[in-house]
CSV table of C-alpha atoms (C1' of nucleotides) in Angstrom, one decimal:
chain,number,residue,atom,x,y,z
A,1,UNK,CA,-10.6,10.1,19.3
A,2,UNK,CA,-7.0,10.2,18.2
A,3,UNK,CA,-5.0,9.8,21.3
A,4,UNK,CA,-1.7,11.4,22.0
A,5,UNK,CA,0.7,8.6,21.1
A,6,UNK,CA,-1.2,7.5,18.0
A,7,UNK,CA,1.2,9.4,15.7
A,8,UNK,CA,4.2,7.7,17.3
A,9,UNK,CA,2.6,4.3,17.1
A,10,UNK,CA,2.0,4.8,13.4
A,11,UNK,CA,5.5,6.1,12.7
A,12,UNK,CA,6.9,2.9,14.3
A,13,UNK,CA,4.6,0.7,12.2
A,14,UNK,CA,5.4,2.5,9.0
A,15,UNK,CA,9.1,2.2,9.6
A,16,UNK,CA,8.7,-1.5,10.6
A,17,UNK,CA,6.7,-2.2,7.5
A,18,UNK,CA,9.3,-0.8,5.2
A,19,UNK,CA,12.2,-2.6,6.8
A,20,UNK,CA,10.5,-5.9,7.4
A,21,UNK,CA,9.5,-5.9,3.7
A,22,UNK,CA,13.1,-5.4,2.7
A,23,UNK,CA,14.8,-8.0,4.9
A,24,UNK,CA,12.2,-10.0,6.8
A,25,UNK,CA,11.6,-10.3,10.5
A,26,UNK,CA,15.1,-11.4,11.6
A,27,UNK,CA,16.9,-9.2,9.2
A,28,UNK,CA,15.8,-6.0,11.0
A,29,UNK,CA,16.5,-4.8,14.5
A,30,UNK,CA,14.1,-2.8,16.7
A,31,UNK,CA,16.8,-0.1,16.8
A,32,UNK,CA,16.8,0.3,13.1
A,33,UNK,CA,13.1,0.6,13.1
A,34,UNK,CA,12.9,3.3,15.7
A,35,UNK,CA,15.9,5.1,14.1
A,36,UNK,CA,14.0,5.2,10.8
A,37,UNK,CA,10.8,6.2,12.6
A,38,UNK,CA,12.7,9.0,14.4
A,39,UNK,CA,11.6,8.0,17.8
A,40,UNK,CA,13.3,6.5,20.9
A,41,UNK,CA,14.1,2.8,20.9
A,42,UNK,CA,12.2,2.1,24.1
A,43,UNK,CA,8.9,3.2,22.5
A,44,UNK,CA,8.7,0.2,20.2
A,45,UNK,CA,8.5,-2.0,23.3
A,46,UNK,CA,6.3,0.4,25.1
A,47,UNK,CA,3.6,0.4,22.3
A,48,UNK,CA,4.0,-3.2,21.0
A,49,UNK,CA,5.4,-5.2,23.9
A,50,UNK,CA,7.8,-7.2,21.7
A,51,UNK,CA,9.3,-7.2,18.2
A,52,UNK,CA,7.1,-10.1,17.2
A,53,UNK,CA,4.0,-8.3,18.3
A,54,UNK,CA,5.0,-5.3,16.2
A,55,UNK,CA,5.5,-7.6,13.2
A,56,UNK,CA,2.1,-9.1,13.7
A,57,UNK,CA,0.5,-5.7,14.1
A,58,UNK,CA,2.0,-4.5,10.8
A,59,UNK,CA,0.6,-7.5,9.0
A,60,UNK,CA,-2.8,-7.2,10.5
A,61,UNK,CA,-3.1,-3.4,10.1
A,62,UNK,CA,-4.0,-3.5,6.4
A,63,UNK,CA,-5.5,-6.9,6.1
A,64,UNK,CA,-9.0,-6.1,7.3
A,65,UNK,CA,-9.7,-3.2,5.0
A,66,UNK,CA,-8.2,-5.1,2.2
A,67,UNK,CA,-10.4,-8.1,2.7
A,68,UNK,CA,-13.5,-5.8,2.9
A,69,UNK,CA,-12.6,-4.2,-0.5
A,70,UNK,CA,-12.1,-7.6,-2.1
A,71,UNK,CA,-15.3,-9.0,-0.7
A,72,UNK,CA,-17.2,-6.0,-2.1
A,73,UNK,CA,-15.6,-6.5,-5.5
A,74,UNK,CA,-16.7,-10.1,-5.4
A,75,UNK,CA,-20.2,-9.2,-4.4
A,76,UNK,CA,-20.4,-6.7,-7.3
A,77,UNK,CA,-19.5,-9.5,-9.7
A,78,UNK,CA,-22.0,-11.9,-8.2
A,79,UNK,CA,-24.8,-9.3,-8.2
A,80,UNK,CA,-24.3,-8.6,-11.9
A,81,UNK,CA,-24.4,-12.3,-12.7
A,82,UNK,CA,-27.7,-12.7,-10.9
A,83,UNK,CA,-28.9,-16.3,-11.1
A,84,UNK,CA,-26.3,-17.3,-13.6
A,85,UNK,CA,-22.8,-18.6,-12.6
A,86,UNK,CA,-20.4,-15.7,-12.3
A,87,UNK,CA,-17.8,-15.2,-15.0
A,88,UNK,CA,-14.5,-16.9,-13.8
A,89,UNK,CA,-12.2,-14.2,-15.1
A,90,UNK,CA,-14.2,-11.5,-13.3
A,91,UNK,CA,-14.1,-13.5,-10.1
A,92,UNK,CA,-10.3,-13.8,-10.3
A,93,UNK,CA,-10.1,-10.1,-11.1
A,94,UNK,CA,-12.1,-9.2,-8.0
A,95,UNK,CA,-9.6,-11.3,-6.1
A,96,UNK,CA,-6.5,-9.8,-7.5
A,97,UNK,CA,-7.3,-6.3,-8.6
A,98,UNK,CA,-7.8,-4.6,-5.2
A,99,UNK,CA,-4.3,-5.8,-4.3
A,100,UNK,CA,-2.6,-4.9,-7.6
A,101,UNK,CA,-4.3,-1.5,-7.6
A,102,UNK,CA,-3.2,-0.6,-4.1
A,103,UNK,CA,0.4,-1.7,-4.7
A,104,UNK,CA,0.5,0.3,-7.9
A,105,UNK,CA,-1.3,3.4,-6.8
A,106,UNK,CA,-1.5,3.3,-3.0
A,107,UNK,CA,1.9,4.8,-2.3
A,108,UNK,CA,5.1,3.2,-1.0
A,109,UNK,CA,3.5,1.9,2.2
A,110,UNK,CA,1.3,-0.4,0.2
A,111,UNK,CA,4.2,-1.6,-1.9
A,112,UNK,CA,6.1,-2.4,1.3
A,113,UNK,CA,3.1,-4.2,2.8
A,114,UNK,CA,2.7,-6.5,-0.2
A,115,UNK,CA,6.4,-7.2,-0.4
A,116,UNK,CA,6.2,-8.3,3.2
A,117,UNK,CA,3.2,-10.5,2.3
A,118,UNK,CA,5.4,-12.0,-0.5
A,119,UNK,CA,8.0,-13.0,2.1
A,120,UNK,CA,5.6,-14.3,4.7
A,121,UNK,CA,3.7,-16.3,2.1
A,122,UNK,CA,6.8,-18.3,1.0
A,123,UNK,CA,8.1,-18.8,4.5
A,124,UNK,CA,7.8,-22.3,5.9
A,125,UNK,CA,7.9,-20.8,9.4
A,126,UNK,CA,5.0,-18.4,9.0
A,127,UNK,CA,3.3,-18.9,5.6
A,128,UNK,CA,0.9,-21.6,6.6
A,129,UNK,CA,-0.2,-20.0,9.9
A,130,UNK,CA,-0.3,-16.3,9.1
A,131,UNK,CA,-1.8,-16.4,5.7
A,132,UNK,CA,-4.4,-18.8,7.0
A,133,UNK,CA,-5.2,-16.5,9.9
A,134,UNK,CA,-5.4,-13.3,8.0
A,135,UNK,CA,-6.9,-14.3,4.7
A,136,UNK,CA,-8.6,-17.7,4.8
A,137,UNK,CA,-12.2,-16.5,5.5
A,138,UNK,CA,-12.0,-14.3,2.4
A,139,UNK,CA,-10.3,-17.0,0.3
A,140,UNK,CA,-12.9,-19.6,1.2
A,141,UNK,CA,-15.5,-17.1,0.0
A,142,UNK,CA,-13.7,-16.7,-3.3
A,143,UNK,CA,-13.3,-20.4,-3.7
A,144,UNK,CA,-17.0,-20.9,-3.3
A,145,UNK,CA,-17.6,-18.3,-6.1
A,146,UNK,CA,-15.1,-20.1,-8.3
A,147,UNK,CA,-16.9,-23.4,-7.8
A,148,UNK,CA,-20.1,-21.8,-9.0
A,149,UNK,CA,-18.3,-20.4,-12.0
A,150,UNK,CA,-16.9,-23.8,-12.8
A,151,UNK,CA,-19.6,-26.3,-11.9
A,152,UNK,CA,-18.7,-30.0,-11.9
A,153,UNK,CA,-15.0,-29.4,-11.2
A,154,UNK,CA,-13.6,-31.6,-8.4
A,155,UNK,CA,-12.6,-29.7,-5.3
A,156,UNK,CA,-9.1,-30.9,-5.4
A,157,UNK,CA,-8.5,-29.3,-8.8
A,158,UNK,CA,-9.9,-26.0,-7.5
A,159,UNK,CA,-7.6,-26.0,-4.5
A,160,UNK,CA,-4.5,-26.7,-6.5
A,161,UNK,CA,-5.4,-24.1,-9.1
A,162,UNK,CA,-5.9,-21.6,-6.3
A,163,UNK,CA,-2.5,-22.6,-5.0
A,164,UNK,CA,-1.0,-21.7,-8.4
A,165,UNK,CA,-2.9,-18.5,-8.5
A,166,UNK,CA,-1.6,-17.6,-5.0
A,167,UNK,CA,2.0,-18.3,-6.0
A,168,UNK,CA,1.9,-16.3,-9.3
A,169,UNK,CA,0.1,-13.3,-7.6
A,170,UNK,CA,2.4,-13.1,-4.6
A,171,UNK,CA,5.7,-13.4,-6.5
A,172,UNK,CA,4.5,-10.3,-8.3
A,173,UNK,CA,4.4,-8.3,-5.1
A,174,UNK,CA,8.0,-9.1,-4.3
A,175,UNK,CA,9.1,-7.0,-7.3
A,176,UNK,CA,12.5,-8.5,-7.2
A,177,UNK,CA,13.6,-7.2,-10.6
A,178,UNK,CA,14.1,-10.7,-11.9
A,179,UNK,CA,11.8,-10.3,-14.9
A,180,UNK,CA,13.7,-7.1,-15.8
A,181,UNK,CA,16.9,-9.0,-16.0
A,182,UNK,CA,15.5,-12.0,-17.8
A,183,UNK,CA,13.7,-9.9,-20.4
A,184,UNK,CA,16.6,-7.5,-20.8
A,185,UNK,CA,14.4,-4.6,-19.7
A,186,UNK,CA,11.4,-5.4,-21.9
A,187,UNK,CA,9.3,-6.2,-18.9
A,188,UNK,CA,9.5,-4.5,-15.5
A,189,UNK,CA,8.7,-6.0,-12.1
A,190,UNK,CA,7.1,-2.7,-11.0
A,191,UNK,CA,4.6,-2.7,-14.0
A,192,UNK,CA,1.7,-4.1,-12.1
A,193,UNK,CA,-0.7,-2.8,-14.7
A,194,UNK,CA,0.7,-5.5,-17.1
A,195,UNK,CA,0.1,-8.1,-14.4
A,196,UNK,CA,-3.5,-6.8,-14.0
A,197,UNK,CA,-4.2,-7.3,-17.7
A,198,UNK,CA,-2.6,-10.7,-17.9
A,199,UNK,CA,-3.1,-12.6,-14.7
A,200,UNK,CA,-6.9,-13.1,-14.8
A,201,UNK,CA,-7.0,-14.6,-18.3
A,202,UNK,CA,-3.8,-16.7,-17.6
A,203,UNK,CA,-5.2,-18.1,-14.4
A,204,UNK,CA,-8.8,-18.6,-15.7
A,205,UNK,CA,-7.4,-20.7,-18.6
A,206,UNK,CA,-5.5,-22.8,-16.1
A,207,UNK,CA,-8.5,-23.4,-14.0
A,208,UNK,CA,-10.5,-24.5,-17.1
A,209,UNK,CA,-7.6,-26.8,-18.2
A,210,UNK,CA,-7.7,-28.7,-14.9
A,211,UNK,CA,-11.5,-29.0,-15.2
A,212,UNK,CA,-11.2,-30.4,-18.7
A,213,UNK,CA,-8.3,-32.7,-17.7
A,214,UNK,CA,-10.5,-34.2,-15.1
A,215,UNK,CA,-13.6,-34.6,-17.3
A,216,UNK,CA,-11.5,-36.5,-19.9
A,217,UNK,CA,-10.8,-39.2,-17.4
A,218,UNK,CA,-12.2,-42.7,-18.2
B,1,UNK,CA,40.5,-37.0,-4.2
B,2,UNK,CA,38.4,-36.5,-1.1
B,3,UNK,CA,40.5,-34.3,1.2
B,4,UNK,CA,40.5,-34.7,4.9
B,5,UNK,CA,38.1,-31.8,5.8
B,6,UNK,CA,35.6,-32.5,3.1
B,7,UNK,CA,33.3,-34.4,5.4
B,8,UNK,CA,33.3,-31.5,7.9
B,9,UNK,CA,32.6,-29.1,5.1
B,10,UNK,CA,29.6,-31.1,3.9
B,11,UNK,CA,28.3,-31.5,7.4
B,12,UNK,CA,28.3,-27.7,7.9
B,13,UNK,CA,26.6,-27.2,4.5
B,14,UNK,CA,23.9,-29.8,5.2
B,15,UNK,CA,23.1,-28.2,8.6
B,16,UNK,CA,23.1,-24.7,7.1
B,17,UNK,CA,20.8,-25.8,4.3
B,18,UNK,CA,18.3,-27.2,6.7
B,19,UNK,CA,18.3,-24.2,9.0
B,20,UNK,CA,18.4,-21.5,6.4
B,21,UNK,CA,15.5,-23.2,4.6
B,22,UNK,CA,13.4,-23.0,7.8
B,23,UNK,CA,14.1,-19.5,8.9
B,24,UNK,CA,16.1,-17.7,6.3
B,25,UNK,CA,19.6,-16.1,6.4
B,26,UNK,CA,19.1,-13.8,9.3
B,27,UNK,CA,17.0,-16.2,11.3
B,28,UNK,CA,19.9,-18.6,11.9
B,29,UNK,CA,23.1,-18.2,13.7
B,30,UNK,CA,26.5,-19.7,12.8
B,31,UNK,CA,26.5,-21.3,16.3
B,32,UNK,CA,23.2,-23.1,15.6
B,33,UNK,CA,24.5,-24.4,12.3
B,34,UNK,CA,27.7,-25.8,13.7
B,35,UNK,CA,25.8,-27.2,16.7
B,36,UNK,CA,23.4,-29.1,14.4
B,37,UNK,CA,26.4,-30.2,12.3
B,38,UNK,CA,28.2,-31.5,15.4
B,39,UNK,CA,31.4,-29.5,14.7
B,40,UNK,CA,33.1,-26.6,16.4
B,41,UNK,CA,31.8,-23.1,15.8
B,42,UNK,CA,35.1,-21.8,14.5
B,43,UNK,CA,35.1,-24.3,11.6
B,44,UNK,CA,32.3,-22.6,9.8
B,45,UNK,CA,34.5,-19.5,9.4
B,46,UNK,CA,37.5,-21.6,8.7
B,47,UNK,CA,35.9,-23.3,5.7
B,48,UNK,CA,33.6,-20.6,4.4
B,49,UNK,CA,35.1,-17.3,5.6
B,50,UNK,CA,31.8,-15.7,6.5
B,51,UNK,CA,28.2,-16.6,7.1
B,52,UNK,CA,27.2,-15.0,3.8
B,53,UNK,CA,29.7,-17.1,1.9
B,54,UNK,CA,28.3,-20.2,3.5
B,55,UNK,CA,24.8,-19.2,2.5
B,56,UNK,CA,26.0,-18.7,-1.1
B,57,UNK,CA,27.8,-22.0,-1.2
B,58,UNK,CA,24.7,-23.8,-0.1
B,59,UNK,CA,22.6,-22.3,-2.8
B,60,UNK,CA,25.3,-22.9,-5.5
B,61,UNK,CA,26.0,-26.5,-4.4
B,62,UNK,CA,23.0,-28.1,-6.0
B,63,UNK,CA,22.3,-25.6,-8.8
B,64,UNK,CA,24.7,-26.8,-11.4
B,65,UNK,CA,23.7,-30.5,-11.4
B,66,UNK,CA,20.1,-29.4,-11.3
B,67,UNK,CA,20.4,-27.2,-14.3
B,68,UNK,CA,22.2,-30.0,-16.2
B,69,UNK,CA,19.4,-32.4,-15.5
B,70,UNK,CA,16.8,-29.9,-16.7
B,71,UNK,CA,18.7,-29.1,-19.8
B,72,UNK,CA,19.0,-32.8,-20.6
B,73,UNK,CA,15.2,-33.2,-20.1
B,74,UNK,CA,14.6,-30.3,-22.5
B,75,UNK,CA,17.0,-31.7,-25.1
B,76,UNK,CA,15.1,-35.0,-25.0
B,77,UNK,CA,11.8,-33.2,-25.7
B,78,UNK,CA,13.3,-31.2,-28.5
B,79,UNK,CA,15.0,-34.3,-30.1
B,80,UNK,CA,11.7,-36.2,-30.1
B,81,UNK,CA,10.0,-33.2,-31.8
B,82,UNK,CA,12.6,-33.2,-34.6
B,83,UNK,CA,11.8,-30.3,-37.0
B,84,UNK,CA,8.3,-29.7,-35.5
B,85,UNK,CA,7.8,-27.2,-32.8
B,86,UNK,CA,8.1,-29.0,-29.4
B,87,UNK,CA,5.0,-29.6,-27.4
B,88,UNK,CA,4.4,-26.8,-24.9
B,89,UNK,CA,3.3,-29.0,-22.1
B,90,UNK,CA,6.3,-31.2,-22.4
B,91,UNK,CA,8.6,-28.3,-22.4
B,92,UNK,CA,7.1,-27.1,-19.1
B,93,UNK,CA,7.3,-30.6,-17.7
B,94,UNK,CA,11.0,-30.7,-18.6
B,95,UNK,CA,11.4,-27.4,-16.7
B,96,UNK,CA,9.5,-28.5,-13.6
B,97,UNK,CA,9.7,-32.2,-13.2
B,98,UNK,CA,13.4,-32.5,-12.3
B,99,UNK,CA,12.7,-30.2,-9.4
B,100,UNK,CA,9.5,-31.7,-8.2
B,101,UNK,CA,11.0,-35.2,-8.5
B,102,UNK,CA,14.1,-34.4,-6.4
B,103,UNK,CA,12.0,-32.6,-3.8
B,104,UNK,CA,9.6,-35.6,-3.6
B,105,UNK,CA,12.1,-38.4,-3.8
B,106,UNK,CA,15.6,-37.0,-3.2
B,107,UNK,CA,15.5,-37.0,0.5
B,108,UNK,CA,15.2,-34.3,3.1
B,109,UNK,CA,18.2,-32.3,1.9
B,110,UNK,CA,16.5,-31.7,-1.4
B,111,UNK,CA,13.4,-30.6,0.4
B,112,UNK,CA,15.4,-28.1,2.4
B,113,UNK,CA,17.2,-26.9,-0.7
B,114,UNK,CA,14.0,-26.1,-2.5
B,115,UNK,CA,12.4,-24.5,0.5
B,116,UNK,CA,15.4,-22.3,0.6
B,117,UNK,CA,15.0,-21.4,-3.0
B,118,UNK,CA,11.3,-20.5,-2.2
B,119,UNK,CA,12.4,-18.0,0.3
B,120,UNK,CA,15.2,-16.5,-1.8
B,121,UNK,CA,13.0,-16.2,-4.9
B,122,UNK,CA,10.4,-14.0,-3.1
B,123,UNK,CA,13.0,-11.9,-1.3
B,124,UNK,CA,13.4,-8.3,-2.5
B,125,UNK,CA,16.9,-8.4,-1.2
B,126,UNK,CA,18.1,-11.4,-3.0
B,127,UNK,CA,15.5,-12.7,-5.4
B,128,UNK,CA,16.5,-10.7,-8.4
B,129,UNK,CA,20.2,-11.1,-8.1
B,130,UNK,CA,20.6,-14.7,-6.9
B,131,UNK,CA,18.0,-16.3,-9.1
B,132,UNK,CA,19.3,-14.5,-12.1
B,133,UNK,CA,22.9,-15.6,-11.3
B,134,UNK,CA,22.2,-19.3,-10.7
B,135,UNK,CA,19.3,-20.0,-13.1
B,136,UNK,CA,19.1,-17.5,-15.9
B,137,UNK,CA,21.2,-19.2,-18.5
B,138,UNK,CA,18.9,-22.3,-18.2
B,139,UNK,CA,15.8,-20.2,-18.1
B,140,UNK,CA,16.7,-18.4,-21.2
B,141,UNK,CA,17.2,-21.7,-22.9
B,142,UNK,CA,13.7,-22.8,-21.9
B,143,UNK,CA,12.1,-19.5,-23.0
B,144,UNK,CA,13.6,-20.0,-26.4
B,145,UNK,CA,12.0,-23.5,-26.5
B,146,UNK,CA,8.7,-22.0,-25.4
B,147,UNK,CA,8.9,-19.5,-28.2
B,148,UNK,CA,9.3,-22.3,-30.7
B,149,UNK,CA,6.3,-24.1,-29.1
B,150,UNK,CA,4.2,-21.0,-29.4
B,151,UNK,CA,5.1,-19.2,-32.6
B,152,UNK,CA,3.8,-15.7,-33.2
B,153,UNK,CA,3.5,-14.9,-29.5
B,154,UNK,CA,4.9,-11.5,-28.4
B,155,UNK,CA,7.9,-11.8,-26.2
B,156,UNK,CA,6.3,-9.7,-23.5
B,157,UNK,CA,3.5,-12.3,-23.1
B,158,UNK,CA,6.1,-15.1,-22.8
B,159,UNK,CA,8.1,-13.4,-20.1
B,160,UNK,CA,5.0,-12.6,-18.0
B,161,UNK,CA,3.7,-16.1,-18.4
B,162,UNK,CA,7.1,-17.4,-17.3
B,163,UNK,CA,6.9,-15.1,-14.2
B,164,UNK,CA,3.5,-16.7,-13.3
B,165,UNK,CA,5.0,-20.1,-13.8
B,166,UNK,CA,7.9,-19.3,-11.6
B,167,UNK,CA,5.6,-18.0,-8.8
B,168,UNK,CA,3.3,-21.0,-8.9
B,169,UNK,CA,6.2,-23.5,-9.0
B,170,UNK,CA,8.3,-21.9,-6.3
B,171,UNK,CA,5.4,-21.5,-3.8
B,172,UNK,CA,5.0,-25.2,-4.1
B,173,UNK,CA,8.5,-25.8,-2.7
B,174,UNK,CA,7.8,-23.8,0.4
B,175,UNK,CA,5.4,-26.5,1.6
B,176,UNK,CA,3.8,-24.1,4.1
B,177,UNK,CA,0.8,-26.3,4.8
B,178,UNK,CA,-1.5,-23.5,3.7
B,179,UNK,CA,-3.4,-25.7,1.2
B,180,UNK,CA,-3.9,-28.3,3.9
B,181,UNK,CA,-5.6,-25.7,6.0
B,182,UNK,CA,-7.6,-24.2,3.2
B,183,UNK,CA,-8.9,-27.6,1.8
B,184,UNK,CA,-9.5,-29.0,5.3
B,185,UNK,CA,-7.0,-31.8,4.6
B,186,UNK,CA,-8.2,-32.7,1.1
B,187,UNK,CA,-4.9,-31.5,-0.4
B,188,UNK,CA,-1.5,-31.7,1.1
B,189,UNK,CA,1.5,-29.3,0.6
B,190,UNK,CA,3.8,-32.2,0.6
B,191,UNK,CA,2.0,-34.0,-2.3
B,192,UNK,CA,4.3,-32.9,-5.1
B,193,UNK,CA,3.0,-35.7,-7.3
B,194,UNK,CA,-0.3,-33.8,-7.5
B,195,UNK,CA,1.5,-30.7,-8.5
B,196,UNK,CA,3.5,-32.7,-11.1
B,197,UNK,CA,0.2,-33.8,-12.7
B,198,UNK,CA,-1.5,-30.4,-12.7
B,199,UNK,CA,1.1,-27.7,-13.1
B,200,UNK,CA,2.1,-28.4,-16.8
B,201,UNK,CA,-1.5,-28.4,-18.1
B,202,UNK,CA,-2.4,-25.4,-15.9
B,203,UNK,CA,0.5,-23.3,-17.1
B,204,UNK,CA,0.4,-24.4,-20.7
B,205,UNK,CA,-3.3,-23.3,-20.9
B,206,UNK,CA,-2.2,-19.9,-19.4
B,207,UNK,CA,0.5,-19.4,-22.0
B,208,UNK,CA,-2.0,-20.2,-24.8
B,209,UNK,CA,-4.6,-17.8,-23.3
B,210,UNK,CA,-2.1,-14.9,-23.4
B,211,UNK,CA,-1.2,-15.8,-26.9
B,212,UNK,CA,-4.9,-15.8,-27.9
B,213,UNK,CA,-5.6,-12.6,-26.0
B,214,UNK,CA,-2.9,-10.9,-28.0
B,215,UNK,CA,-4.0,-12.3,-31.4
B,216,UNK,CA,-7.5,-10.9,-30.8
B,217,UNK,CA,-6.2,-7.4,-30.7
B,218,UNK,CA,-7.5,-5.0,-33.4
C,1,DG,C1',4.5,9.4,26.7
C,2,DT,C1',9.1,10.0,26.2
C,3,DC,C1',13.7,9.5,27.6
C,4,DT,C1',18.3,7.6,29.7
C,5,DA,C1',20.6,4.0,31.3
C,6,DT,C1',21.5,-0.5,31.5
C,7,DA,C1',20.8,-5.5,32.4
C,8,DG,C1',21.8,-9.8,30.5
C,9,DC,C1',22.7,-12.2,26.4
C,10,DT,C1',24.1,-13.4,21.8
C,11,DT,C1',26.2,-12.3,17.7
C,12,DG,C1',30.0,-13.0,13.8
C,13,DA,C1',34.6,-13.5,13.6
C,14,DT,C1',39.5,-14.4,14.9
C,15,DA,C1',44.1,-15.4,17.4
C,16,DG,C1',46.6,-18.9,18.9
C,17,DA,C1',47.4,-23.6,21.3
C,18,DC,C1',47.5,-28.3,19.9
D,1,DG,C1',42.1,-29.4,10.8
D,2,DT,C1',40.2,-28.8,15.1
D,3,DC,C1',39.7,-26.7,19.4
D,4,DT,C1',39.5,-23.1,23.4
D,5,DA,C1',39.1,-18.6,24.6
D,6,DT,C1',37.8,-14.3,23.7
D,7,DC,C1',36.8,-9.8,21.4
D,8,DA,C1',34.0,-5.9,20.3
D,9,DA,C1',29.7,-5.1,18.8
D,10,DG,C1',25.0,-5.4,18.8
D,11,DC,C1',20.8,-7.5,20.5
D,12,DT,C1',15.8,-7.3,23.0
D,13,DA,C1',13.7,-5.8,26.8
D,14,DT,C1',12.9,-3.2,31.0
D,15,DA,C1',13.3,-0.1,35.3
D,16,DG,C1',12.8,4.3,36.6
D,17,DA,C1',13.5,9.5,36.1
D,18,DC,C1',11.1,13.2,34.1
DNA sequence: GTCTATAGCTTGATAGAC
DNA sequence: GTCTATCAAGCTATAGAC
């Protein structure tokens, strides 16, 4: 049922994704977007109504399928665990791997998308509202699984640990080249495979440390 | 030796800090800044030459004193350790506490400054260059201390673990309200004291997990 | 659906009076 | 040092021809 203007619509979204990812919402003009897309300027407003609507549509476009894939990964981990608590590291991997995998192997559009998420996530203006809107149902599902993996851990510790996980994961997507500079080239921002190997054990150990820290209280 | 125009200069920087923190470089106009500062529009260009220069000056303004305080905190930890390796958790605390403390107790200008850092850090356009420029010498000093605290850990693990630390810390500064939504009010973005108590043990456990992970290799 | 043309504003920056 | 006045450029958004 592909309509006539669907290709144009997609070209505009693709160009918007790339440019918003690089310079954020205000750093890009509608004219730049349509120029990169190779279509007339007026078409951006024809299809999306406003620049802000276009921005939202770009963020929303990949969120749904992404969340489905992550939910499926979590369900696989839980099914294998059966009646036992799921393994914490595997839960975290189900949360992060579908993202890292698409950024690494999904082509440049996915890289742009995640770089855009990295900016939105750390924006006081949009981070709270947009990330909540697009990702909270899934995140709540994961937090429930983490609670089963770490019984007797106070909720507060779980939420703060999730916050640290979110920050570490999302900075990765920005691929700013900072770690390249800092390590004099030993590590590369673009090497998401390295993150995939290290992030789950790193974060799982952090979660367990907060649990222990709490159990030691008088 | 306070010159005549120093007060105006500071008013412009203060207003710029607040607005850039909220909406980023492109999301703010010079006119808005000078309006909030209560001075004439032309003075921003008179004192700073360009909008970009003003932005840079705002970032630089607090960086130097901040790095001095963090270096002093690290030196205190190292002095107490004497010839022994310093305690990892205390090294991380020396890295993070001067920041969290100023954001929590330094007044709204410090809050704005760190929120601005949170945006710059995750920006593909500026994150790599600016953070490297303003903070790398200090970060390299801390990484050397972490290496002493965790002997026989491959450098690659250290750099990636630092990357995760940076992401977790810096998302905190954005104070987006996301954790408030997610936890239904149990945790608050603005509660940096909670982060101060949890971040060092969380991150230290992560560092150790990467070290172990590597030692287990065949 | 796509284009031209343009309305109506705002932008960063500066020249020059005081 | 501070202000008014203004420039040239660019902005989002839309009306209307095709």
